[in-house]
CSV table of N, CA and C in Angstrom, one decimal:
chain,number,residue,atom,x,y,z
A,1133,MET,N,-88.9,-125.8,-174.5
A,1133,MET,CA,-88.6,-125.8,-173.1
A,1133,MET,C,-87.5,-124.8,-172.8
A,1134,SER,N,-87.7,-124.1,-171.8
A,1134,SER,CA,-86.7,-123.1,-171.4
A,1134,SER,C,-85.7,-123.6,-170.4
A,1135,ASP,N,-84.4,-123.1,-170.5
A,1135,ASP,CA,-83.4,-123.5,-169.6
A,1135,ASP,C,-83.1,-122.3,-168.7
A,1136,THR,N,-84.1,-121.4,-168.5
A,1136,THR,CA,-83.9,-120.2,-167.7
A,1136,THR,C,-84.6,-120.5,-166.3
A,1137,TYR,N,-83.9,-120.2,-165.3
A,1137,TYR,CA,-84.5,-120.3,-163.9
A,1137,TYR,C,-84.3,-119.0,-163.1
A,1138,PHE,N,-85.2,-118.8,-162.2
A,1138,PHE,CA,-85.0,-117.6,-161.3
A,1138,PHE,C,-84.8,-118.2,-159.9
A,1139,CYS,N,-83.8,-117.7,-159.2
A,1139,CYS,CA,-83.4,-118.1,-157.9
A,1139,CYS,C,-83.5,-117.0,-156.9
A,1140,PHE,N,-84.1,-117.3,-155.8
A,1140,PHE,CA,-84.1,-116.4,-154.7
A,1140,PHE,C,-83.5,-117.0,-153.5
A,1141,SER,N,-82.5,-116.4,-152.9
A,1141,SER,CA,-81.7,-116.9,-151.8
A,1141,SER,C,-81.7,-115.9,-150.7
A,1142,ASP,N,-82.0,-116.4,-149.5
A,1142,ASP,CA,-82.1,-115.5,-148.3
A,1142,ASP,C,-81.5,-116.3,-147.1
A,1143,GLU,N,-81.0,-115.5,-146.1
A,1143,GLU,CA,-80.5,-116.1,-144.9
A,1143,GLU,C,-81.0,-115.3,-143.7
A,1144,ASN,N,-81.1,-115.9,-142.6
A,1144,ASN,CA,-81.5,-115.3,-141.4
A,1144,ASN,C,-80.7,-115.9,-140.2
A,1145,GLY,N,-80.3,-115.1,-139.3
A,1145,GLY,CA,-79.6,-115.5,-138.1
A,1145,GLY,C,-78.2,-115.0,-138.1
A,1146,ASP,N,-77.5,-115.3,-137.0
A,1146,ASP,CA,-76.2,-114.8,-136.8
A,1146,ASP,C,-75.4,-115.8,-136.0
A,1147,TYR,N,-75.1,-117.0,-136.6
A,1147,TYR,CA,-74.4,-118.0,-135.9
A,1147,TYR,C,-72.9,-117.7,-135.8
A,1148,LYS,N,-72.4,-117.9,-134.6
A,1148,LYS,CA,-70.9,-117.7,-134.4
A,1148,LYS,C,-70.4,-118.9,-133.6
A,1149,ARG,N,-69.2,-119.3,-133.8
A,1149,ARG,CA,-68.7,-120.5,-133.2
A,1149,ARG,C,-68.5,-120.2,-131.7
A,1150,ASP,N,-67.9,-119.1,-131.3
A,1150,ASP,CA,-67.7,-118.7,-129.9
A,1150,ASP,C,-68.6,-117.5,-129.6
A,1151,MET,N,-69.6,-117.8,-128.7
A,1151,MET,CA,-70.6,-116.8,-128.5
A,1151,MET,C,-70.5,-116.3,-127.0
A,1152,THR,N,-70.8,-115.1,-126.8
A,1152,THR,CA,-70.8,-114.5,-125.4
A,1152,THR,C,-72.1,-115.0,-124.7
A,1153,PRO,N,-72.2,-114.9,-123.4
A,1153,PRO,CA,-73.5,-115.2,-122.7
A,1153,PRO,C,-74.7,-114.4,-123.2
A,1154,LYS,N,-74.4,-113.1,-123.5
A,1154,LYS,CA,-75.5,-112.3,-124.0
A,1154,LYS,C,-76.0,-112.8,-125.4
A,1155,GLN,N,-75.1,-113.3,-126.2
A,1155,GLN,CA,-75.5,-113.8,-127.5
A,1155,GLN,C,-76.2,-115.1,-127.4
A,1156,LEU,N,-75.9,-115.9,-126.3
A,1156,LEU,CA,-76.5,-117.2,-126.1
A,1156,LEU,C,-77.9,-117.1,-125.6
A,1157,ARG,N,-78.4,-115.9,-125.2
A,1157,ARG,CA,-79.7,-115.8,-124.7
A,1157,ARG,C,-80.7,-115.7,-125.9
A,1158,ARG,N,-80.2,-115.5,-127.1
A,1158,ARG,CA,-81.0,-115.5,-128.3
A,1158,ARG,C,-80.8,-116.9,-129.0
A,1159,PRO,N,-81.7,-117.4,-129.7
A,1159,PRO,CA,-81.5,-118.6,-130.4
A,1159,PRO,C,-80.3,-118.6,-131.4
A,1160,PRO,N,-79.3,-119.4,-131.2
A,1160,PRO,CA,-78.1,-119.3,-132.1
A,1160,PRO,C,-78.3,-120.1,-133.4
A,1161,PHE,N,-79.3,-119.8,-134.2
A,1161,PHE,CA,-79.5,-120.5,-135.4
A,1161,PHE,C,-79.2,-119.6,-136.6
A,1162,TYR,N,-78.8,-120.3,-137.6
A,1162,TYR,CA,-78.5,-119.6,-138.9
A,1162,TYR,C,-79.2,-120.5,-140.0
A,1163,VAL,N,-80.2,-119.9,-140.7
A,1163,VAL,CA,-81.0,-120.6,-141.7
A,1163,VAL,C,-80.8,-119.9,-143.0
A,1164,ARG,N,-80.5,-120.7,-144.0
A,1164,ARG,CA,-80.4,-120.2,-145.4
A,1164,ARG,C,-81.2,-121.1,-146.3
A,1165,THR,N,-82.0,-120.5,-147.2
A,1165,THR,CA,-82.8,-121.2,-148.1
A,1165,THR,C,-82.7,-120.6,-149.5
A,1166,THR,N,-83.0,-121.5,-150.5
A,1166,THR,CA,-83.0,-121.0,-151.9
A,1166,THR,C,-84.2,-121.6,-152.6
A,1167,LEU,N,-84.9,-120.7,-153.2
A,1167,LEU,CA,-86.1,-121.1,-154.0
A,1167,LEU,C,-85.7,-121.0,-155.5
A,1168,ILE,N,-85.9,-122.1,-156.2
A,1168,ILE,CA,-85.6,-122.1,-157.7
A,1168,ILE,C,-86.9,-122.3,-158.4
A,1169,MET,N,-87.1,-121.4,-159.4
A,1169,MET,CA,-88.3,-121.5,-160.2
A,1169,MET,C,-88.0,-121.5,-161.7
A,1170,ASN,N,-88.6,-122.4,-162.4
A,1170,ASN,CA,-88.5,-122.4,-163.9
A,1170,ASN,C,-89.2,-121.2,-164.5
A,1171,ALA,N,-88.6,-120.5,-165.4
A,1171,ALA,CA,-89.1,-119.3,-166.0
A,1171,ALA,C,-90.4,-119.5,-166.7
A,1172,GLU,N,-90.7,-120.7,-167.2
A,1172,GLU,CA,-91.9,-121.0,-168.0
A,1172,GLU,C,-93.1,-121.2,-167.1
A,1173,THR,N,-93.0,-121.4,-165.9
A,1173,THR,CA,-94.2,-121.7,-165.0
A,1173,THR,C,-94.7,-120.4,-164.4
């Protein structure tokens, strides 16, 4: 059994605590996800 894993991490968005009215017209979300895969599969 292998203890080796591959991880892919990515983010999307541009969340800011204080946003201008122009920035608020866009969805103010920030999403980050990580995919972890066992090297044997």
